[in-house]
Short mmCIF file of C-alpha atoms and ligand atoms in Angstrom, two decimals:
data_model
loop_
_atom_site.label_atom_id
_atom_site.label_comp_id
_atom_site.label_asym_id
_atom_site.label_seq_id
_atom_site.Cartn_x
_atom_site.Cartn_y
_atom_site.Cartn_z
CA UNK Y 1 7.17 -16.49 -42.12
CA UNK Y 2 9.60 -13.49 -42.32
CA UNK Y 3 7.26 -11.67 -44.81
CA UNK Y 4 4.09 -11.98 -42.76
CA UNK Y 5 2.71 -8.85 -41.22
CA UNK Y 6 3.12 -8.98 -37.42
CA UNK Y 7 -0.25 -9.78 -35.82
CA UNK Y 8 -0.55 -10.36 -32.15
CA UNK Y 9 -3.62 -11.12 -30.04
CA UNK Y 10 -4.65 -10.39 -26.46
CA UNK Y 11 -7.00 -13.29 -25.62
CA UNK Y 12 -8.57 -12.79 -22.24
CA UNK Y 13 -11.28 -14.98 -20.85
CA UNK Y 14 -14.10 -12.78 -19.51
CA UNK Y 15 -14.32 -14.62 -16.17
CA UNK Y 16 -13.51 -11.66 -14.01
CA UNK Y 17 -11.75 -8.29 -13.95
CA UNK Y 18 -8.39 -7.83 -15.61
CA UNK Y 19 -5.51 -8.17 -13.17
CA UNK Y 20 -2.45 -5.99 -13.72
CA UNK Y 21 -0.65 -9.10 -14.98
CA UNK Y 22 -3.20 -9.35 -17.73
CA UNK Y 23 -2.80 -5.67 -18.55
CA UNK Y 24 0.97 -6.19 -18.78
CA UNK Y 25 0.45 -9.09 -21.16
CA UNK Y 26 -1.78 -6.86 -23.36
CA UNK Y 27 0.84 -4.14 -23.22
CA UNK Y 28 3.75 -6.27 -24.31
CA UNK Y 29 1.64 -7.55 -27.20
CA UNK Y 30 0.65 -4.05 -28.06
CA UNK Y 31 4.23 -2.64 -27.82
CA UNK Y 32 5.64 -5.41 -30.07
CA UNK Y 33 2.82 -5.03 -32.68
CA UNK Y 34 3.31 -1.24 -32.90
CA UNK Y 35 7.03 -1.50 -33.01
CA UNK Y 36 6.80 -3.91 -35.96
CA UNK Y 37 4.10 -1.93 -37.66
CA UNK Y 38 1.65 -4.68 -36.98
CA UNK Y 39 -1.90 -5.30 -35.65
CA UNK Y 40 -3.17 -5.68 -32.14
CA UNK Y 41 -6.18 -7.93 -31.94
CA UNK Y 42 -8.57 -8.51 -29.09
CA UNK Y 43 -10.12 -11.97 -28.93
CA UNK Y 44 -12.55 -12.79 -26.24
CA UNK Y 45 -12.09 -16.45 -25.30
CA UNK Y 46 -15.46 -17.29 -23.81
CA UNK Y 47 -15.80 -20.98 -24.53
CA UNK Y 48 -16.41 -21.70 -20.81
CA UNK Y 49 -19.85 -20.59 -20.62
CA UNK Y 50 -20.18 -21.46 -16.94
CA UNK Y 51 -17.60 -18.94 -15.88
CA UNK Y 52 -18.69 -16.19 -18.20
CA UNK Y 53 -19.25 -12.86 -16.46
CA UNK Y 54 -20.82 -10.19 -18.68
CA UNK Y 55 -19.40 -7.09 -16.98
CA UNK Y 56 -15.87 -8.57 -17.39
CA UNK Y 57 -15.72 -7.90 -21.17
CA UNK Y 58 -16.61 -4.28 -20.72
CA UNK Y 59 -14.05 -3.92 -17.97
CA UNK Y 60 -11.34 -5.31 -20.28
CA UNK Y 61 -12.31 -2.94 -23.05
CA UNK Y 62 -12.39 0.03 -20.76
CA UNK Y 63 -9.05 -0.89 -19.20
CA UNK Y 64 -7.27 -1.10 -22.61
CA UNK Y 65 -8.77 2.16 -23.66
CA UNK Y 66 -7.79 3.84 -20.41
CA UNK Y 67 -4.11 2.68 -20.97
CA UNK Y 68 -4.09 4.04 -24.48
CA UNK Y 69 -3.98 0.70 -26.33
CA UNK Y 70 -5.94 0.92 -29.43
CA UNK Y 71 -7.49 -2.18 -30.67
CA UNK Y 72 -7.00 -2.80 -34.44
CA UNK Y 73 -9.47 -5.73 -34.64
CA UNK Y 74 -11.83 -6.95 -31.95
CA UNK Y 75 -15.40 -7.61 -31.01
CA UNK Y 76 -16.40 -3.94 -31.01
CA UNK Y 77 -13.97 -2.78 -33.71
CA UNK Y 78 -14.74 -5.58 -36.13
CA UNK Y 79 -12.15 -6.68 -38.72
CA UNK Y 80 -11.54 -9.04 -41.55
CA UNK Y 81 -10.99 -12.14 -39.41
CA UNK Y 82 -14.04 -11.84 -37.20
CA UNK Y 83 -16.11 -12.61 -35.24
CA UNK Y 84 -13.69 -11.99 -32.34
CA UNK Y 85 -15.66 -13.67 -29.60
CA UNK Y 86 -15.14 -17.47 -29.60
CA UNK Y 87 -18.74 -18.18 -28.66
CA UNK Y 88 -19.69 -16.67 -32.01
CA UNK Y 89 -17.15 -18.78 -33.88
CA UNK Y 90 -18.62 -22.10 -32.51
CA UNK Y 91 -19.01 -23.56 -36.01
CA UNK Y 92 -15.43 -23.15 -37.07
CA UNK Y 93 -13.84 -25.60 -34.63
CA UNK Y 94 -15.54 -28.96 -35.17
CA UNK Y 95 -14.06 -29.57 -38.60
CA UNK Y 96 -10.59 -29.53 -37.13
CA UNK Y 97 -11.51 -31.88 -34.42
CA UNK Y 98 -12.88 -34.23 -37.18
CA UNK Y 99 -9.74 -33.77 -39.19
CA UNK Y 100 -7.68 -34.94 -36.18
CA UNK Y 101 -9.78 -37.90 -35.71
CA UNK Y 102 -9.44 -38.86 -39.43
CA UNK Y 103 -5.65 -38.57 -39.35
CA UNK Y 104 -5.58 -40.70 -36.15
CA UNK Y 105 -4.45 -37.84 -33.78
CA UNK Y 106 -7.64 -37.63 -31.87
CA UNK Y 107 -10.38 -40.00 -30.68
CA UNK Y 108 -13.87 -40.09 -29.21
CA UNK Y 109 -14.19 -40.86 -25.52
CA UNK Y 110 -17.45 -41.85 -23.82
CA UNK Y 111 -16.38 -42.20 -20.24
CA UNK Y 112 -18.73 -40.88 -17.66
CA UNK Y 113 -17.61 -38.61 -14.88
CA UNK Y 114 -17.98 -41.55 -12.53
CA UNK Y 115 -15.75 -43.76 -14.61
CA UNK Y 116 -13.13 -41.02 -14.79
CA UNK Y 117 -13.19 -40.64 -11.08
CA UNK Y 118 -13.00 -44.40 -10.61
CA UNK Y 119 -9.91 -44.44 -12.95
CA UNK Y 120 -8.20 -41.69 -10.85
CA UNK Y 121 -8.94 -43.53 -7.59
CA UNK Y 122 -7.68 -46.82 -8.99
CA UNK Y 123 -4.34 -45.11 -10.03
CA UNK Y 124 -4.00 -43.24 -6.87
CA UNK Y 125 -4.50 -46.44 -4.88
CA UNK Y 126 -1.69 -47.97 -7.12
CA UNK Y 127 0.56 -45.11 -6.03
CA UNK Y 128 0.52 -43.25 -9.34
CA UNK Y 129 1.62 -39.70 -8.52
CA UNK Y 130 -0.42 -37.84 -11.13
CA UNK Y 131 -3.29 -39.99 -12.52
CA UNK Y 132 -4.04 -38.94 -15.95
CA UNK Y 133 -6.01 -39.99 -19.14
CA UNK Y 134 -2.91 -40.71 -21.21
CA UNK Y 135 -1.23 -43.25 -23.57
CA UNK Y 136 -1.27 -45.98 -20.96
CA UNK Y 137 -4.62 -45.45 -19.18
CA UNK Y 138 -6.65 -44.79 -22.37
CA UNK Y 139 -6.23 -48.50 -23.09
CA UNK Y 140 -8.58 -49.23 -20.14
CA UNK Y 141 -11.18 -46.63 -20.95
CA UNK Y 142 -14.31 -46.40 -23.15
CA UNK Y 143 -13.07 -44.65 -26.34
CA UNK Y 144 -12.75 -45.19 -29.99
CA UNK Y 145 -9.40 -46.79 -29.54
CA UNK Y 146 -10.79 -49.53 -27.36
CA UNK Y 147 -14.34 -49.94 -28.65
CA UNK Y 148 -15.21 -51.51 -32.09
CA UNK Y 149 -16.02 -49.27 -34.91
CA UNK Y 150 -19.62 -50.47 -34.85
CA UNK Y 151 -19.97 -49.82 -31.12
CA UNK Y 152 -18.60 -46.26 -31.53
CA UNK Y 153 -21.02 -45.54 -34.38
CA UNK Y 154 -23.87 -46.90 -32.43
CA UNK Y 155 -23.15 -44.82 -29.34
CA UNK Y 156 -22.81 -41.72 -31.41
CA UNK Y 157 -26.05 -42.44 -33.38
CA UNK Y 158 -27.92 -42.98 -30.13
CA UNK Y 159 -26.82 -39.55 -28.94
CA UNK Y 160 -24.53 -40.76 -26.13
CA UNK Y 161 -22.49 -37.78 -24.83
CA UNK Y 162 -18.81 -37.88 -25.83
CA UNK Y 163 -15.75 -35.73 -25.79
CA UNK Y 164 -12.91 -35.68 -28.38
CA UNK Y 165 -9.40 -36.17 -26.99
CA UNK Y 166 -5.97 -35.68 -28.54
CA UNK Y 167 -4.01 -38.83 -28.96
CA UNK Y 168 -0.61 -37.98 -27.34
CA UNK Y 169 2.16 -40.21 -28.66
CA UNK Y 170 3.83 -42.43 -26.07
CA UNK Y 171 7.43 -41.77 -26.52
CA UNK Y 172 8.43 -38.63 -28.24
CA UNK Y 173 10.09 -35.43 -27.45
CA UNK Y 174 8.45 -32.15 -28.12
CA UNK Y 175 10.89 -29.32 -28.68
CA UNK Y 176 9.99 -25.74 -29.30
CA UNK Y 177 11.69 -22.33 -29.03
CA UNK Y 178 10.34 -19.77 -26.73
CA UNK Y 179 11.37 -16.20 -27.41
CA UNK Y 180 11.95 -15.55 -23.73
CA UNK Y 181 12.94 -18.87 -22.40
CA UNK Y 182 14.90 -20.39 -25.27
CA UNK Y 183 14.54 -24.02 -26.15
CA UNK Y 184 11.93 -25.99 -24.25
CA UNK Y 185 11.94 -29.81 -24.31
CA UNK Y 186 9.13 -31.92 -22.97
CA UNK Y 187 8.65 -35.67 -23.15
CA UNK Y 188 5.18 -36.86 -24.09
CA UNK Y 189 5.20 -39.33 -21.19
CA UNK Y 190 4.58 -36.17 -19.16
CA UNK Y 191 1.54 -35.23 -21.19
CA UNK Y 192 -2.06 -36.27 -21.06
CA UNK Y 193 -4.71 -36.71 -23.67
CA UNK Y 194 -6.49 -33.39 -23.22
CA UNK Y 195 -10.01 -32.86 -24.27
CA UNK Y 196 -10.18 -30.75 -27.46
CA UNK Y 197 -13.92 -30.83 -27.93
CA UNK Y 198 -16.55 -30.98 -25.10
CA UNK Y 199 -19.80 -32.92 -24.91
CA UNK Y 200 -21.72 -29.50 -24.98
CA UNK Y 201 -20.54 -28.90 -28.54
CA UNK Y 202 -17.91 -26.33 -27.60
CA UNK Y 203 -14.17 -26.59 -28.28
CA UNK Y 204 -11.88 -26.39 -25.28
CA UNK Y 205 -9.44 -23.50 -24.88
CA UNK Y 206 -6.62 -25.59 -26.47
CA UNK Y 207 -8.39 -26.32 -29.75
CA UNK Y 208 -10.20 -22.92 -30.08
CA UNK Y 209 -6.92 -21.12 -29.40
CA UNK Y 210 -4.93 -22.92 -32.00
CA UNK Y 211 -7.69 -22.70 -34.70
CA UNK Y 212 -8.26 -19.03 -34.03
CA UNK Y 213 -4.51 -18.18 -34.01
CA UNK Y 214 -4.18 -19.92 -37.37
CA UNK Y 215 -7.31 -18.46 -38.93
CA UNK Y 216 -6.47 -14.91 -37.65
CA UNK Y 217 -2.92 -15.19 -39.03
CA UNK Y 218 -1.32 -14.58 -35.62
CA UNK Y 219 2.46 -14.39 -35.80
CA UNK Y 220 3.37 -13.99 -32.10
CA UNK Y 221 1.73 -15.60 -29.07
CA UNK Y 222 2.71 -13.53 -26.04
CA UNK Y 223 0.99 -14.73 -22.80
CA UNK Y 224 1.42 -15.50 -19.13
CA UNK Y 225 3.82 -18.21 -17.89
CA UNK Y 226 0.79 -20.19 -16.64
CA UNK Y 227 0.31 -21.30 -20.26
CA UNK Y 228 3.83 -22.67 -20.70
CA UNK Y 229 2.71 -26.21 -19.69
CA UNK Y 230 0.12 -26.11 -22.47
CA UNK Y 231 2.56 -25.05 -25.17
CA UNK Y 232 3.81 -28.58 -26.02
CA UNK Y 233 0.26 -29.64 -26.64
CA UNK Y 234 -0.26 -26.63 -28.92
CA UNK Y 235 2.91 -27.46 -30.77
CA UNK Y 236 1.56 -30.99 -31.49
CA UNK Y 237 -1.75 -29.49 -32.65
CA UNK Y 238 -0.04 -27.22 -35.10
CA UNK Y 239 1.98 -30.30 -36.38
CA UNK Y 240 -1.06 -32.59 -36.65
CA UNK Y 241 -3.18 -29.95 -38.36
CA UNK Y 242 -0.41 -29.41 -40.83
CA UNK Y 243 0.16 -25.69 -39.83
CA UNK Y 244 3.69 -26.07 -38.53
CA UNK Y 245 5.18 -23.66 -41.12
CA UNK Y 246 2.95 -20.82 -39.88
CA UNK Y 247 3.19 -21.63 -36.22
CA UNK Y 248 3.45 -18.24 -34.28
CA UNK Y 249 6.53 -17.42 -32.27
CA UNK Y 250 5.82 -18.26 -28.60
CA UNK Y 251 6.72 -16.05 -25.75
CA UNK Y 252 5.72 -16.83 -22.13
CA UNK Y 253 6.05 -13.93 -19.79
CA UNK Y 254 7.24 -14.42 -16.24
CA UNK Y 255 4.89 -13.74 -13.31
CA UNK Y 256 4.37 -10.56 -11.42
CA UNK Y 257 5.30 -11.45 -7.84
CA UNK Y 258 4.16 -10.36 -4.42
CA UNK Y 259 6.16 -7.37 -2.96
CA UNK Y 260 8.12 -9.78 -0.78
CA UNK Y 261 8.80 -12.00 -3.83
CA UNK Y 262 7.00 -15.11 -2.42
CA UNK Y 263 4.65 -16.23 -5.11
CA UNK Y 264 2.31 -14.57 -7.65
CA UNK Y 265 0.73 -11.25 -6.86
CA UNK Y 266 -2.91 -11.62 -5.96
CA UNK Y 267 -5.86 -9.49 -5.12
CA UNK Y 268 -5.39 -10.34 -1.44
CA UNK Y 269 -1.93 -8.80 -1.48
CA UNK Y 270 -3.44 -5.55 -2.76
CA UNK Y 271 -6.12 -5.70 -0.05
CA UNK Y 272 -3.59 -6.38 2.58
CA UNK Y 273 -1.05 -3.79 1.69
CA UNK Y 274 -3.42 -1.18 0.33
CA UNK Y 275 -2.72 -0.96 -3.41
CA UNK Y 276 -4.93 -1.78 -6.37
CA UNK Y 277 -4.38 -4.86 -8.53
CA UNK Y 278 -6.83 -3.89 -11.13
CA UNK Y 279 -6.55 -1.08 -13.66
CA UNK Y 280 -10.05 0.13 -12.97
CA UNK Y 281 -12.56 -0.22 -10.15
CA UNK Y 282 -14.41 -3.53 -10.26
CA UNK Y 283 -17.51 -4.57 -8.54
CA UNK Y 284 -17.97 -8.34 -8.23
CA UNK Y 285 -21.46 -8.95 -9.62
CA UNK Y 286 -22.06 -11.95 -7.44
CA UNK Y 287 -20.81 -10.77 -3.97
CA UNK Y 288 -21.14 -7.02 -4.59
CA UNK Y 289 -17.57 -6.67 -3.29
CA UNK Y 290 -15.80 -3.53 -4.56
CA UNK Y 291 -12.18 -3.40 -5.58
CA UNK Y 292 -10.09 -0.33 -6.33
CA UNK Y 293 -8.48 0.47 -9.63
CA UNK Y 294 -5.39 2.42 -10.51
CA UNK Y 295 -7.44 5.01 -12.54
CA UNK Y 296 -9.72 5.83 -9.56
CA UNK Y 297 -6.85 5.97 -7.14
CA UNK Y 298 -5.61 8.94 -9.14
CA UNK Y 299 -2.93 7.43 -11.36
CA UNK Y 300 -2.15 8.93 -14.71
CA UNK Y 301 -2.57 6.20 -17.37
CA UNK Y 302 0.95 7.10 -18.79
CA UNK Y 303 2.50 6.55 -15.32
CA UNK Y 304 0.62 3.20 -14.85
CA UNK Y 305 1.69 2.04 -18.29
CA UNK Y 306 5.34 3.07 -17.90
CA UNK Y 307 5.44 1.26 -14.46
CA UNK Y 308 3.93 -1.84 -15.91
CA UNK Y 309 6.27 -1.91 -18.92
CA UNK Y 310 9.24 -1.93 -16.57
CA UNK Y 311 7.88 -4.73 -14.59
CA UNK Y 312 9.58 -7.58 -16.50
CA UNK Y 313 11.17 -5.71 -19.33
CA UNK Y 314 14.23 -3.50 -19.20
CA UNK Y 315 15.72 -1.19 -21.83
CA UNK Y 316 19.32 -2.16 -21.10
CA UNK Y 317 20.04 1.47 -19.99
CA UNK Y 318 19.31 3.33 -16.72
CA UNK Y 319 16.35 5.19 -18.28
CA UNK Y 320 13.15 4.71 -16.34
CA UNK Y 321 10.75 7.28 -17.72
CA UNK Y 322 9.35 6.47 -21.15
CA UNK Y 323 6.54 7.96 -23.15
CA UNK Y 324 4.26 5.49 -24.88
CA UNK Y 325 6.08 6.06 -28.13
CA UNK Y 326 9.46 5.66 -26.58
CA UNK Y 327 8.29 2.32 -25.14
CA UNK Y 328 7.10 1.27 -28.61
CA UNK Y 329 10.53 2.16 -30.09
CA UNK Y 330 12.54 0.54 -27.29
CA UNK Y 331 10.55 -2.65 -26.60
CA UNK Y 332 11.74 -6.08 -27.60
CA UNK Y 333 11.01 -9.53 -26.42
CA UNK Y 334 14.72 -10.23 -25.94
CA UNK Y 335 14.86 -7.81 -23.12
CA UNK Y 336 12.07 -9.41 -21.17
CA UNK Y 337 13.47 -11.20 -18.11
CA UNK Y 338 13.09 -14.90 -17.55
CA UNK Y 339 12.40 -14.58 -13.77
CA UNK Y 340 9.44 -13.02 -12.06
CA UNK Y 341 9.40 -9.35 -11.15
CA UNK Y 342 8.46 -8.18 -7.62
CA UNK Y 343 5.73 -5.70 -7.63
CA UNK Y 344 6.77 -2.57 -5.73
CA UNK Y 345 3.81 -0.38 -4.64
CA UNK Y 346 6.07 2.50 -3.69
CA UNK Y 347 7.68 2.42 -7.08
CA UNK Y 348 4.25 2.71 -8.62
CA UNK Y 349 3.63 5.85 -6.67
CA UNK Y 350 7.00 7.14 -7.62
CA UNK Y 351 6.13 6.78 -11.32
CA UNK Y 352 2.97 8.79 -10.77
CA UNK Y 353 4.97 11.44 -9.01
CA UNK Y 354 7.38 11.68 -11.96
CA UNK Y 355 4.41 12.22 -14.34
CA UNK Y 356 2.75 14.70 -11.96
CA UNK Y 357 5.86 16.95 -11.96
CA UNK Y 358 6.01 17.14 -15.76
CA UNK Y 359 2.31 18.03 -16.05
CA UNK Y 360 1.37 21.53 -17.12
CA UNK Y 361 0.27 23.75 -14.29
CA UNK Y 362 -2.91 24.64 -16.23
CA UNK Y 363 -3.79 21.01 -16.68
CA UNK Y 364 -3.36 20.36 -13.01
CA UNK Y 365 -5.23 23.40 -12.02
CA UNK Y 366 -8.03 22.19 -14.24
CA UNK Y 367 -8.16 18.93 -12.18
CA UNK Y 368 -7.75 20.67 -8.87
CA UNK Y 369 -10.44 23.33 -9.56
CA UNK Y 370 -13.03 20.58 -9.86
CA UNK Y 371 -12.52 19.61 -6.24
CA UNK Y 372 -12.38 23.27 -5.18
CA UNK Y 373 -15.73 23.93 -6.80
CA UNK Y 374 -17.18 21.12 -4.80
CA UNK Y 375 -15.93 22.76 -1.66
CA UNK Y 376 -17.49 26.02 -2.91
CA UNK Y 377 -14.20 27.72 -3.10
CA UNK Y 378 -14.10 30.25 -5.88
CA UNK Y 379 -10.69 31.62 -6.64
CA UNK Y 380 -8.95 33.01 -9.64
CA UNK Y 381 -7.74 30.22 -12.03
CA UNK Y 382 -4.24 31.88 -12.24
CA UNK Y 383 -3.97 31.51 -8.47
CA UNK Y 384 -4.82 27.86 -8.61
CA UNK Y 385 -2.26 27.38 -11.35
CA UNK Y 386 0.40 29.02 -9.13
CA UNK Y 387 -0.47 26.82 -6.20
CA UNK Y 388 -0.34 23.70 -8.47
CA UNK Y 389 3.13 24.81 -9.65
CA UNK Y 390 4.38 24.99 -6.07
CA UNK Y 391 2.76 21.77 -4.65
CA UNK Y 392 3.31 19.52 -7.61
CA UNK Y 393 6.90 19.01 -6.60
CA UNK Y 394 5.81 17.65 -3.20
CA UNK Y 395 2.91 15.38 -3.97
CA UNK Y 396 2.30 12.08 -5.82
CA UNK Y 397 -1.34 12.38 -6.81
CA UNK Y 398 -3.56 15.25 -7.78
CA UNK Y 399 -6.12 14.00 -5.22
CA UNK Y 400 -3.60 14.81 -2.47
CA UNK Y 401 -3.56 18.46 -3.42
CA UNK Y 402 -6.26 19.53 -1.00
CA UNK Y 403 -4.81 17.82 2.04
CA UNK Y 404 -1.41 19.11 1.13
CA UNK Y 405 -2.32 22.66 0.18
CA UNK Y 406 -5.74 23.61 1.66
CA UNK Y 407 -4.06 26.59 3.49
CA UNK Y 408 -3.60 28.37 0.17
CA UNK Y 409 -7.43 28.73 0.24
CA UNK Y 410 -8.23 29.08 3.98
CA UNK Y 411 -6.55 29.99 7.22
CA UNK Y 412 -4.94 27.07 9.15
CA UNK Y 413 -7.35 25.74 11.73
CA UNK Y 414 -4.57 24.43 13.97
CA UNK Y 415 -0.79 24.56 14.18
CA UNK Y 416 1.63 21.58 14.08
CA UNK Y 417 1.93 20.72 17.72
CA UNK Y 418 5.49 19.24 17.56
CA UNK Y 419 6.92 22.46 16.05
CA UNK Y 420 5.05 24.71 18.39
CA UNK Y 421 6.05 22.89 21.56
CA UNK Y 422 9.64 22.67 20.40
CA UNK Y 423 10.08 26.21 18.95
CA UNK Y 424 7.48 28.66 20.44
CA UNK Y 425 9.34 30.64 23.12
CA UNK Y 426 9.98 34.15 24.30
CA UNK Y 427 12.14 35.07 21.29
CA UNK Y 428 9.55 33.85 18.85
CA UNK Y 429 6.91 35.90 20.66
CA UNK Y 430 9.23 38.96 20.27
CA UNK Y 431 10.07 38.16 16.68
CA UNK Y 432 6.83 37.69 14.83
CA UNK Y 433 5.13 41.05 15.67
CA UNK Y 434 8.26 42.88 14.42
CA UNK Y 435 8.33 40.69 11.31
CA UNK Y 436 4.70 41.45 10.56
CA UNK Y 437 5.48 45.19 10.81
CA UNK Y 438 8.58 44.83 8.61
CA UNK Y 439 6.64 42.91 5.99
CA UNK Y 440 3.88 45.48 6.12
CA UNK Y 441 6.18 48.21 4.99
CA UNK Y 442 7.73 46.04 2.25
CA UNK Y 443 6.92 47.20 -1.28
CA UNK Y 444 8.29 44.59 -3.47
CA UNK Y 445 6.39 41.35 -2.40
CA UNK Y 446 8.80 38.91 -3.93
CA UNK Y 447 10.22 35.72 -2.48
CA UNK Y 448 13.90 36.87 -2.26
CA UNK Y 449 12.83 40.26 -0.80
CA UNK Y 450 10.72 38.35 1.75
CA UNK Y 451 13.63 36.16 2.64
CA UNK Y 452 15.92 39.21 2.97
CA UNK Y 453 13.48 40.95 5.33
CA UNK Y 454 12.96 37.82 7.35
CA UNK Y 455 16.67 37.41 7.92
CA UNK Y 456 17.52 41.07 8.59
CA UNK Y 457 14.67 41.20 11.12
CA UNK Y 458 15.94 38.24 12.95
CA UNK Y 459 19.47 39.61 12.95
CA UNK Y 460 18.32 43.01 14.29
CA UNK Y 461 16.71 41.12 17.22
CA UNK Y 462 19.80 38.96 17.62
CA UNK Y 463 17.76 35.89 16.92
CA UNK Y 464 19.03 33.03 14.78
CA UNK Y 465 16.75 32.85 11.67
CA UNK Y 466 16.97 29.04 11.89
CA UNK Y 467 15.21 29.11 15.18
CA UNK Y 468 12.08 30.80 13.83
CA UNK Y 469 11.91 29.59 10.23
CA UNK Y 470 9.85 26.52 10.73
CA UNK Y 471 7.41 28.43 13.09
CA UNK Y 472 6.93 30.94 10.32
CA UNK Y 473 5.79 28.18 8.06
CA UNK Y 474 3.50 26.75 10.73
CA UNK Y 475 1.88 30.18 11.44
CA UNK Y 476 1.15 30.57 7.75
CA UNK Y 477 0.03 26.99 6.83
CA UNK Y 478 -0.39 25.05 10.10
CA UNK Y 479 1.86 22.40 8.71
CA UNK Y 480 5.57 21.54 9.47
CA UNK Y 481 6.52 20.94 5.82
CA UNK Y 482 5.47 22.08 2.47
CA UNK Y 483 6.67 23.88 -0.60
CA UNK Y 484 9.55 26.36 -0.82
CA UNK Y 485 8.86 28.71 2.12
CA UNK Y 486 9.30 32.17 0.68
CA UNK Y 487 7.71 31.30 -2.66
CA UNK Y 488 4.73 30.09 -0.65
CA UNK Y 489 4.76 33.39 1.35
CA UNK Y 490 4.86 35.31 -1.93
CA UNK Y 491 1.87 33.39 -3.33
CA UNK Y 492 -0.23 33.75 -0.17
CA UNK Y 493 0.00 37.57 -0.53
CA UNK Y 494 0.86 40.47 1.73
CA UNK Y 495 -2.48 40.92 3.50
CA UNK Y 496 -3.09 37.27 4.19
CA UNK Y 497 0.50 36.64 5.50
CA UNK Y 498 0.41 39.62 7.82
CA UNK Y 499 -3.04 38.77 9.23
CA UNK Y 500 -2.00 35.06 9.67
CA UNK Y 501 1.09 36.14 11.52
CA UNK Y 502 -0.70 38.46 13.87
CA UNK Y 503 -3.50 35.99 14.56
CA UNK Y 504 -0.94 33.22 15.24
CA UNK Y 505 0.87 35.32 17.74
CA UNK Y 506 -2.31 36.02 19.53
CA UNK Y 507 -3.30 32.38 19.65
CA UNK Y 508 0.10 31.09 20.82
CA UNK Y 509 1.22 33.64 23.40
N1 LIG B 601 -7.88 -17.25 -22.71
C1 LIG B 601 -6.57 -17.40 -22.21
C2 LIG B 601 -6.47 -16.60 -20.90
O1 LIG B 601 -7.37 -16.28 -20.33
C3 LIG B 601 -5.57 -17.01 -23.19
C4 LIG B 601 -4.24 -17.65 -23.10
C5 LIG B 601 -3.48 -17.34 -24.34
O2 LIG B 601 -3.13 -16.18 -24.58
O3 LIG B 601 -3.26 -18.27 -25.17
O4 LIG B 601 -5.45 -16.27 -20.46
#
């Protein structure tokens, strides 16, 4: 086992869009694989044809690509262990179901759905808490354990529909080690005879999953906690198929919880609290309902990935910002927590803000100039760059730039009312015309000179600069807050500042 190349798989069922929990599962798989110099495989688990949604597979691929997870083997990429879509591997499963029947670990069952319902009702009436097809009840049902060999053969020859079920032993303990949870022990009396092969000729998830993990030489199965109850069954399948020595290491990830910690994070929480739960926009093909994605909300993929990585894993140090490479280096399953992590929408924004701040001004200006062009604003690229450099400190998303900093490109259309009603008075009316004149004769239009002139003008008029500072900002920008005041003044330029001041005084007096 030690010498095997690490191979992990992300195995989504294309029944809908990828939820951020799914992206995190993919990410932890990816990080582990890359850290160990291994392969990241995408396997599409589409054995449930009734729930298949075509657009979902594309959505999954796009989401992984946006996050920067490169698929080493998968349906589009190909690879030596393909095909990577279970529906295209249909033929490879039956022989293993047959092998299990031969070795006495599985059996045919002919029960109709009415008979199964009848069995459940009978057990419920007898006060059995969880009625199941299991070591006890199978004795009363129509299967190859209760029917004669001839009868079974006859039914099969006549084309009667049947399923193949695993024969769970009656009194055994199944033990396995989970890389996150430690030792897990389950008694077989708690397990049921799950269907491995369906009457439509398709394997169920359980059989297909085990066969594919074996054939694809998977070394680590990292998946959501909801699969933990299935793990004992999988362990038995590995044993009965004789593959125990190559059984992958199992790791079941804890849930991502609602912001208040009560239960699993769902799409409804996102709708209710106004944050996306999908990486990319998604339109439900049936209802036409649109859901937002992190990408379209304006998140940088690096920020999204960093935020997700920290949702359940911790590096053991206070460091919070990690590049993708740093995550790869730092990641280990040992540092994934056992309990669920609360999703914090504010923290997600905070991550984006951290990445926004470190972005190159030119790169941000490139993004911002697109929305300026749409507004038919044509200004020098260097000016846009300088604006970005000032406002990136104060914003969380590039799509907030216009709302936050439109006054760099047009005169304010109104003034913050609170500041005006609190601060505009006789001294202000005296101060600003004098300031405008003083600034007009200033030769060196630089932030510290501007600040000096502002203060000395106030002192000359015996006005406390603090009383007129915020008004100054409002006259220039209309807004009560913003970037560093005198740097903003410098960037707006002499002519514009003086004209805004004079216009403002006219309007307010
Ligand atoms: N197809 C399963 C899912 O949708 C995969 C579970 C596993 O990784 O074994 O989550």
